[in-house]
Amino acid sequence: MSLGQNIRNYRKKKALTQEELAVRLGVSASAVNKWENEKSLPDIALLAPIARALDISPNTLLSFREQLPAEELDGIMREIDRRCKESSYAEAFRWTKKQLEQYPNCEPLILHAAICLDAFRTAQEVPDEAAYDEQISALYRRLLDSEDEGIRLNAADALVGFYRRRKQYDQAEQYVRYFSAQNPERKRRQAQIYADTGRTSEAYRAYEELLYTDYQRVNAEFHGMYLLAVQSGDLERARWLTDKQAALARCFEMGRYYEVSCRLELATLERDADAVIGTAREMLDSVQNIWSFCDSPLFEHMQFKQPDPAFVQEMRENLLQCFRDEETYGFLAHDRRWKELTGTT
């Protein structure tokens, strides 16, 4: 079924005449007639309004065209790039528009075309640049309903950049919301908008929250790799990874407790009495400052709940209780230093 046939079928289901559909779209009845009789195609910017007028999704409207084979898609993409570089922008735009009219349901092609046409304008001086704004942004907006999350987020991200460049920050923020709250890119893009609009403290706080989350994530990833090394018996690699965890804690100014605690497990596994006792002692000595990162300039715009001294003391007692576990630390049972440290003398 052709696009024109699709328009006719859904127009009739909606009980609209060609004239009534034309009025809703701001075009002539003759234009609608030509679409339905396949004598012309609607402008690409009209596809979303047509779908809305017919109470269908753009995907339903455009279902007449299958996706392009990968090889053909790559060829069209390369040709768009070449024409942008070697011909006038207006000519490249017209050629690209014709390809999109032929394959209006090919989301990868739409995304590539929009990004390429948009990016070229930022690198080269294009006459009457603003005249292309609505058509390019319309391409991005069409992709916001994509079932492909990657395409959907790429389109939203492109729209954020599109409106930031035009200093239209309210619109940019609308498209930031297409990222889930769990996606760090949402906070990163919001921080950029805060910075653009002079909300410096809010920008700092957003970046600091990202840093804090990044520390937790990267530390967990290092630990996962450490466990793999231990499971495979590669203790040299395991030691190297705990060194990385300690360096990470220093880099993020997490405090001495986090710098040393990552070494305890491996030292215990290796039955290294000196290392276990030294590490355990540093952990007990530094546990009272376990929240020292709260005072780091890296996180000065974040608000942390002040630790309860009773909780800190409880944590210290829990550490001591852990160190008294005979199954784990029984090999130190007769070491005078360990007895003094754990209070088991």
Short mmCIF file of C-alpha atoms in Angstrom, two decimals:
data_model
loop_
_atom_site.label_atom_id
_atom_site.label_comp_id
_atom_site.label_asym_id
_atom_site.label_seq_id
_atom_site.Cartn_x
_atom_site.Cartn_y
_atom_site.Cartn_z
CA MET A 1 0.00 0.00 0.00
CA SER A 2 1.34 3.46 -0.92
CA LEU A 3 1.47 6.51 1.33
CA GLY A 4 -1.33 8.09 -0.69
CA GLN A 5 -3.50 5.01 -0.24
CA ASN A 6 -2.77 5.06 3.49
CA ILE A 7 -3.86 8.69 3.74
CA ARG A 8 -7.07 7.96 1.78
CA ASN A 9 -7.98 4.90 3.87
CA TYR A 10 -7.47 6.58 7.24
CA ARG A 11 -9.15 9.80 6.05
CA LYS A 12 -12.25 7.83 5.15
CA LYS A 13 -12.16 5.95 8.47
CA LYS A 14 -12.08 9.34 10.15
CA ALA A 15 -15.07 10.42 7.97
CA LEU A 16 -13.20 13.44 6.63
CA THR A 17 -13.45 14.89 3.15
CA GLN A 18 -10.33 15.91 1.29
CA GLU A 19 -11.32 19.54 1.86
CA GLU A 20 -11.72 19.02 5.63
CA LEU A 21 -8.32 17.32 5.90
CA ALA A 22 -6.77 20.10 3.84
CA VAL A 23 -8.17 22.78 6.18
CA ARG A 24 -6.71 20.98 9.21
CA LEU A 25 -3.31 20.84 7.56
CA GLY A 26 -3.31 24.33 6.08
CA VAL A 27 -2.95 23.05 2.50
CA SER A 28 -5.21 23.00 -0.55
CA ALA A 29 -7.70 20.23 -1.25
CA SER A 30 -5.88 19.77 -4.54
CA ALA A 31 -2.70 18.89 -2.63
CA VAL A 32 -4.51 16.19 -0.65
CA ASN A 33 -6.02 14.86 -3.89
CA LYS A 34 -2.57 14.61 -5.49
CA TRP A 35 -1.19 12.73 -2.48
CA GLU A 36 -4.00 10.21 -2.55
CA ASN A 37 -3.65 9.69 -6.31
CA GLU A 38 0.12 9.32 -5.98
CA LYS A 39 0.86 12.35 -8.16
CA SER A 40 2.97 13.93 -5.41
CA LEU A 41 4.14 13.32 -1.86
CA PRO A 42 3.45 15.51 1.18
CA ASP A 43 6.31 17.60 2.52
CA ILE A 44 8.17 15.64 5.19
CA ALA A 45 7.34 18.30 7.79
CA LEU A 46 3.63 17.53 7.22
CA LEU A 47 3.85 13.83 8.05
CA ALA A 48 3.42 14.26 11.80
CA PRO A 49 0.47 16.73 11.40
CA ILE A 50 -1.18 14.34 8.90
CA ALA A 51 -0.86 11.48 11.39
CA ARG A 52 -2.36 13.63 14.16
CA ALA A 53 -5.23 14.75 11.94
CA LEU A 54 -6.01 11.11 11.15
CA ASP A 55 -5.62 9.96 14.79
CA ILE A 56 -2.87 7.50 13.93
CA SER A 57 0.80 7.24 14.78
CA PRO A 58 3.48 8.35 12.30
CA ASN A 59 4.62 4.72 12.17
CA THR A 60 1.13 3.62 11.12
CA LEU A 61 0.97 6.34 8.48
CA LEU A 62 4.36 5.37 7.10
CA SER A 63 3.94 1.62 7.31
CA PHE A 64 3.75 1.43 3.52
CA ARG A 65 7.53 1.48 3.23
CA GLU A 66 9.80 -1.27 4.49
CA GLN A 67 13.21 -0.55 6.00
CA LEU A 68 16.15 -0.16 3.67
CA PRO A 69 18.67 -3.00 3.34
CA ALA A 70 21.83 -2.19 5.30
CA GLU A 71 24.03 -1.86 2.21
CA GLU A 72 21.62 0.52 0.49
CA LEU A 73 21.16 2.51 3.70
CA ASP A 74 24.93 2.92 4.08
CA GLY A 75 25.18 4.08 0.48
CA ILE A 76 22.55 6.80 0.96
CA MET A 77 24.20 7.95 4.19
CA ARG A 78 27.58 8.25 2.48
CA GLU A 79 25.99 10.18 -0.36
CA ILE A 80 24.38 12.63 2.07
CA ASP A 81 27.80 13.22 3.64
CA ARG A 82 29.42 13.71 0.24
CA ARG A 83 26.79 16.13 -1.02
CA CYS A 84 27.00 18.22 2.14
CA LYS A 85 30.76 18.56 1.61
CA GLU A 86 30.87 18.99 -2.16
CA SER A 87 27.69 20.83 -3.19
CA SER A 88 25.74 23.77 -1.86
CA TYR A 89 23.80 23.23 1.34
CA ALA A 90 20.51 23.94 -0.42
CA GLU A 91 21.23 21.29 -3.06
CA ALA A 92 22.32 18.73 -0.45
CA PHE A 93 19.19 19.46 1.58
CA ARG A 94 16.89 19.03 -1.42
CA TRP A 95 18.51 15.74 -2.41
CA THR A 96 18.33 14.41 1.15
CA LYS A 97 14.71 15.46 1.45
CA LYS A 98 13.85 13.43 -1.64
CA GLN A 99 15.47 10.34 -0.14
CA LEU A 100 13.47 10.77 3.04
CA GLU A 101 10.27 11.13 1.04
CA GLN A 102 11.03 7.80 -0.62
CA TYR A 103 11.93 6.07 2.67
CA PRO A 104 9.96 8.01 5.32
CA ASN A 105 9.84 5.08 7.73
CA CYS A 106 13.58 4.37 7.83
CA GLU A 107 14.52 5.73 11.23
CA PRO A 108 18.32 5.25 10.96
CA LEU A 109 18.25 7.22 7.70
CA ILE A 110 16.14 9.99 9.23
CA LEU A 111 18.46 10.26 12.23
CA HIS A 112 21.63 10.31 10.15
CA ALA A 113 20.18 12.84 7.72
CA ALA A 114 19.05 15.17 10.49
CA ILE A 115 22.36 14.98 12.36
CA CYS A 116 24.40 15.45 9.19
CA LEU A 117 22.36 18.40 7.92
CA ASP A 118 22.29 19.97 11.38
CA ALA A 119 26.01 19.51 12.06
CA PHE A 120 27.05 20.88 8.68
CA ARG A 121 25.38 24.17 9.52
CA THR A 122 27.48 24.54 12.67
CA ALA A 123 30.74 23.98 10.78
CA GLN A 124 30.03 26.01 7.64
CA GLU A 125 28.36 29.30 6.90
CA VAL A 126 24.98 28.49 5.36
CA PRO A 127 22.87 31.22 3.72
CA ASP A 128 19.50 31.71 5.41
CA GLU A 129 20.38 29.04 7.97
CA ALA A 130 17.32 29.63 10.16
CA ALA A 131 15.03 28.70 7.25
CA TYR A 132 15.96 25.06 7.79
CA ASP A 133 15.35 24.99 11.55
CA GLU A 134 11.80 23.73 11.59
CA GLN A 135 12.38 21.00 9.01
CA ILE A 136 15.44 19.63 10.80
CA SER A 137 13.87 19.78 14.26
CA ALA A 138 10.77 18.07 12.82
CA LEU A 139 12.97 15.15 11.74
CA TYR A 140 14.30 14.78 15.26
CA ARG A 141 10.83 15.05 16.81
CA ARG A 142 9.48 12.30 14.55
CA LEU A 143 11.98 9.92 16.12
CA LEU A 144 10.90 10.60 19.71
CA ASP A 145 8.21 7.92 19.37
CA SER A 146 10.62 5.32 18.03
CA GLU A 147 10.47 1.86 19.57
CA ASP A 148 14.27 1.79 19.35
CA GLU A 149 15.57 3.34 22.58
CA GLY A 150 18.90 4.25 21.02
CA ILE A 151 17.27 6.19 18.19
CA ARG A 152 14.80 7.80 20.58
CA LEU A 153 17.52 9.02 22.95
CA ASN A 154 19.80 10.15 20.13
CA ALA A 155 16.96 12.26 18.77
CA ALA A 156 16.20 13.75 22.20
CA ASP A 157 19.88 14.49 22.76
CA ALA A 158 20.12 16.16 19.35
CA LEU A 159 17.11 18.34 20.21
CA VAL A 160 18.72 19.37 23.50
CA GLY A 161 21.79 20.52 21.59
CA PHE A 162 19.65 22.07 18.87
CA TYR A 163 17.82 24.34 21.30
CA ARG A 164 20.87 25.06 23.48
CA ARG A 165 22.65 26.49 20.42
CA ARG A 166 19.67 28.77 19.92
CA LYS A 167 19.61 29.70 23.62
CA GLN A 168 16.05 28.37 23.86
CA TYR A 169 16.66 26.66 27.17
CA ASP A 170 13.04 25.94 28.12
CA GLN A 171 12.67 23.83 24.98
CA ALA A 172 16.03 22.17 25.60
CA GLU A 173 14.91 21.15 29.10
CA GLN A 174 11.76 19.55 27.68
CA TYR A 175 13.87 17.09 25.72
CA VAL A 176 16.22 16.38 28.62
CA ARG A 177 13.19 14.70 30.23
CA TYR A 178 13.19 12.01 27.55
CA PHE A 179 16.16 10.50 29.39
CA SER A 180 15.17 8.34 32.34
CA ALA A 181 16.02 9.55 35.83
CA GLN A 182 18.48 6.64 36.06
CA ASN A 183 20.36 7.70 32.93
CA PRO A 184 23.36 9.88 33.91
CA GLU A 185 23.10 11.71 30.60
CA ARG A 186 19.91 13.34 31.85
CA LYS A 187 21.75 14.97 34.75
CA ARG A 188 24.76 15.82 32.56
CA ARG A 189 22.61 17.62 29.99
CA GLN A 190 20.71 19.39 32.75
CA ALA A 191 24.00 20.55 34.27
CA GLN A 192 25.00 22.03 30.91
CA ILE A 193 21.74 23.97 30.76
CA TYR A 194 22.25 25.18 34.34
CA ALA A 195 25.69 26.45 33.32
CA ASP A 196 24.31 28.08 30.15
CA THR A 197 21.71 29.97 32.17
CA GLY A 198 23.96 31.18 34.99
CA ARG A 199 22.69 28.70 37.59
CA THR A 200 26.24 27.92 38.64
CA SER A 201 25.56 26.34 42.02
CA GLU A 202 22.96 24.02 40.52
CA ALA A 203 25.37 23.06 37.73
CA TYR A 204 28.11 22.28 40.25
CA ARG A 205 25.74 20.19 42.35
CA ALA A 206 24.60 18.17 39.34
CA TYR A 207 28.18 17.48 38.27
CA GLU A 208 29.16 16.59 41.84
CA GLU A 209 26.27 14.15 42.12
CA LEU A 210 27.47 12.55 38.89
CA LEU A 211 31.00 12.30 40.30
CA TYR A 212 29.78 10.70 43.50
CA THR A 213 27.69 8.18 41.55
CA ASP A 214 30.60 7.53 39.20
CA TYR A 215 32.85 6.68 42.14
CA GLN A 216 30.36 4.12 43.43
CA ARG A 217 29.92 2.62 39.97
CA VAL A 218 33.62 2.42 39.02
CA ASN A 219 34.57 1.09 42.46
CA ALA A 220 31.98 -1.68 42.09
CA GLU A 221 33.32 -2.51 38.63
CA PHE A 222 36.89 -2.74 39.93
CA HIS A 223 35.67 -5.02 42.71
CA GLY A 224 33.88 -7.24 40.21
CA MET A 225 37.10 -7.56 38.21
CA TYR A 226 39.00 -8.27 41.44
CA LEU A 227 36.63 -11.16 42.22
CA LEU A 228 37.19 -12.59 38.74
CA ALA A 229 40.95 -12.43 39.27
CA VAL A 230 40.65 -14.20 42.62
CA GLN A 231 38.40 -16.89 41.16
CA SER A 232 40.96 -17.59 38.45
CA GLY A 233 43.81 -17.66 40.97
CA ASP A 234 45.51 -14.58 39.50
CA LEU A 235 46.42 -12.91 42.78
CA GLU A 236 48.94 -10.59 41.13
CA ARG A 237 46.16 -9.11 39.02
CA ALA A 238 43.88 -9.01 42.07
CA ARG A 239 46.52 -6.98 43.92
CA TRP A 240 46.87 -4.62 40.97
CA LEU A 241 43.10 -4.07 40.96
CA THR A 242 42.97 -3.28 44.68
CA ASP A 243 45.71 -0.72 44.03
CA LYS A 244 43.41 0.80 41.43
CA GLN A 245 40.56 0.92 43.97
CA ALA A 246 42.81 2.69 46.47
CA ALA A 247 43.92 5.19 43.81
CA LEU A 248 40.30 5.77 42.84
CA ALA A 249 39.38 6.57 46.44
CA ARG A 250 42.27 9.05 46.62
CA CYS A 251 41.32 10.66 43.32
CA PHE A 252 37.73 11.18 44.49
CA GLU A 253 38.88 12.27 47.97
CA MET A 254 36.76 9.63 49.65
CA GLY A 255 39.00 9.48 52.72
CA ARG A 256 41.52 7.12 54.25
CA TYR A 257 38.99 4.45 55.22
CA TYR A 258 38.06 3.81 51.59
CA GLU A 259 41.68 3.95 50.49
CA VAL A 260 42.73 1.10 52.79
CA SER A 261 39.64 -1.07 53.28
CA CYS A 262 39.78 -2.43 49.73
CA ARG A 263 43.05 -4.21 50.61
CA LEU A 264 41.75 -6.22 53.57
CA GLU A 265 40.09 -9.07 51.70
CA LEU A 266 43.13 -9.94 49.60
CA ALA A 267 45.50 -9.64 52.55
CA THR A 268 43.27 -12.06 54.47
CA LEU A 269 43.11 -14.45 51.53
CA GLU A 270 46.90 -14.46 51.31
CA ARG A 271 47.23 -14.93 55.09
CA ASP A 272 49.53 -11.92 55.19
CA ALA A 273 49.48 -11.17 58.94
CA ASP A 274 51.36 -7.86 58.69
CA ALA A 275 49.08 -6.58 55.91
CA VAL A 276 45.87 -7.70 57.65
CA ILE A 277 46.83 -6.17 60.99
CA GLY A 278 48.07 -2.94 59.40
CA THR A 279 44.95 -2.57 57.27
CA ALA A 280 42.55 -3.42 60.11
CA ARG A 281 44.27 -0.91 62.38
CA GLU A 282 43.97 1.86 59.76
CA MET A 283 40.32 1.03 59.21
CA LEU A 284 39.57 1.27 62.94
CA ASP A 285 41.55 4.50 63.25
CA SER A 286 39.86 6.12 60.26
CA VAL A 287 36.29 4.91 60.72
CA GLN A 288 35.46 8.02 62.74
CA ASN A 289 36.28 10.04 59.61
CA ILE A 290 34.49 7.78 57.17
CA TRP A 291 32.36 10.71 56.02
CA SER A 292 35.33 13.02 55.46
CA PHE A 293 34.46 13.17 51.75
CA CYS A 294 31.50 15.34 52.76
CA ASP A 295 34.01 18.13 53.43
CA SER A 296 35.89 17.70 50.15
CA PRO A 297 35.73 20.61 47.68
CA LEU A 298 34.74 17.99 45.09
CA PHE A 299 31.33 17.68 46.77
CA GLU A 300 30.91 21.08 48.40
CA HIS A 301 27.58 21.85 46.71
CA MET A 302 25.99 18.56 47.77
CA GLN A 303 24.05 18.19 50.97
CA PHE A 304 24.89 15.16 53.08
CA LYS A 305 23.16 14.09 56.25
CA GLN A 306 25.53 14.57 59.16
CA PRO A 307 26.58 11.20 60.64
CA ASP A 308 25.33 10.32 64.09
CA PRO A 309 28.32 9.79 66.46
CA ALA A 310 26.47 6.81 67.90
CA PHE A 311 26.27 5.26 64.45
CA VAL A 312 30.01 5.76 63.93
CA GLN A 313 30.70 4.04 67.24
CA GLU A 314 28.35 1.22 66.30
CA MET A 315 30.18 0.81 63.00
CA ARG A 316 33.51 0.58 64.83
CA GLU A 317 32.08 -2.09 67.13
CA ASN A 318 30.78 -4.00 64.13
CA LEU A 319 34.24 -3.93 62.58
CA LEU A 320 35.75 -5.31 65.77
CA GLN A 321 33.11 -8.02 65.89
CA CYS A 322 33.95 -8.92 62.30
CA PHE A 323 37.68 -9.09 63.11
CA ARG A 324 36.93 -11.50 65.96
CA ASP A 325 35.47 -14.05 63.55
CA GLU A 326 37.61 -17.13 64.05
CA GLU A 327 36.72 -18.74 60.73
CA THR A 328 38.10 -15.76 58.80
CA TYR A 329 40.87 -14.52 61.08
CA GLY A 330 41.69 -17.65 63.08
CA PHE A 331 45.20 -17.74 61.61
CA LEU A 332 45.92 -14.62 63.72
CA ALA A 333 44.56 -16.05 66.95
CA HIS A 334 47.98 -16.26 68.57
CA ASP A 335 49.38 -13.00 67.24
CA ARG A 336 49.81 -10.56 70.13
CA ARG A 337 49.20 -7.55 67.88
CA TRP A 338 45.88 -8.97 66.70
CA LYS A 339 44.76 -9.76 70.22
CA GLU A 340 45.50 -6.21 71.32
CA LEU A 341 43.78 -4.75 68.29
CA THR A 342 40.61 -6.81 68.68
CA GLY A 343 40.56 -6.77 72.46
CA THR A 344 40.74 -10.54 72.75
CA THR A 345 43.73 -10.66 75.11
#
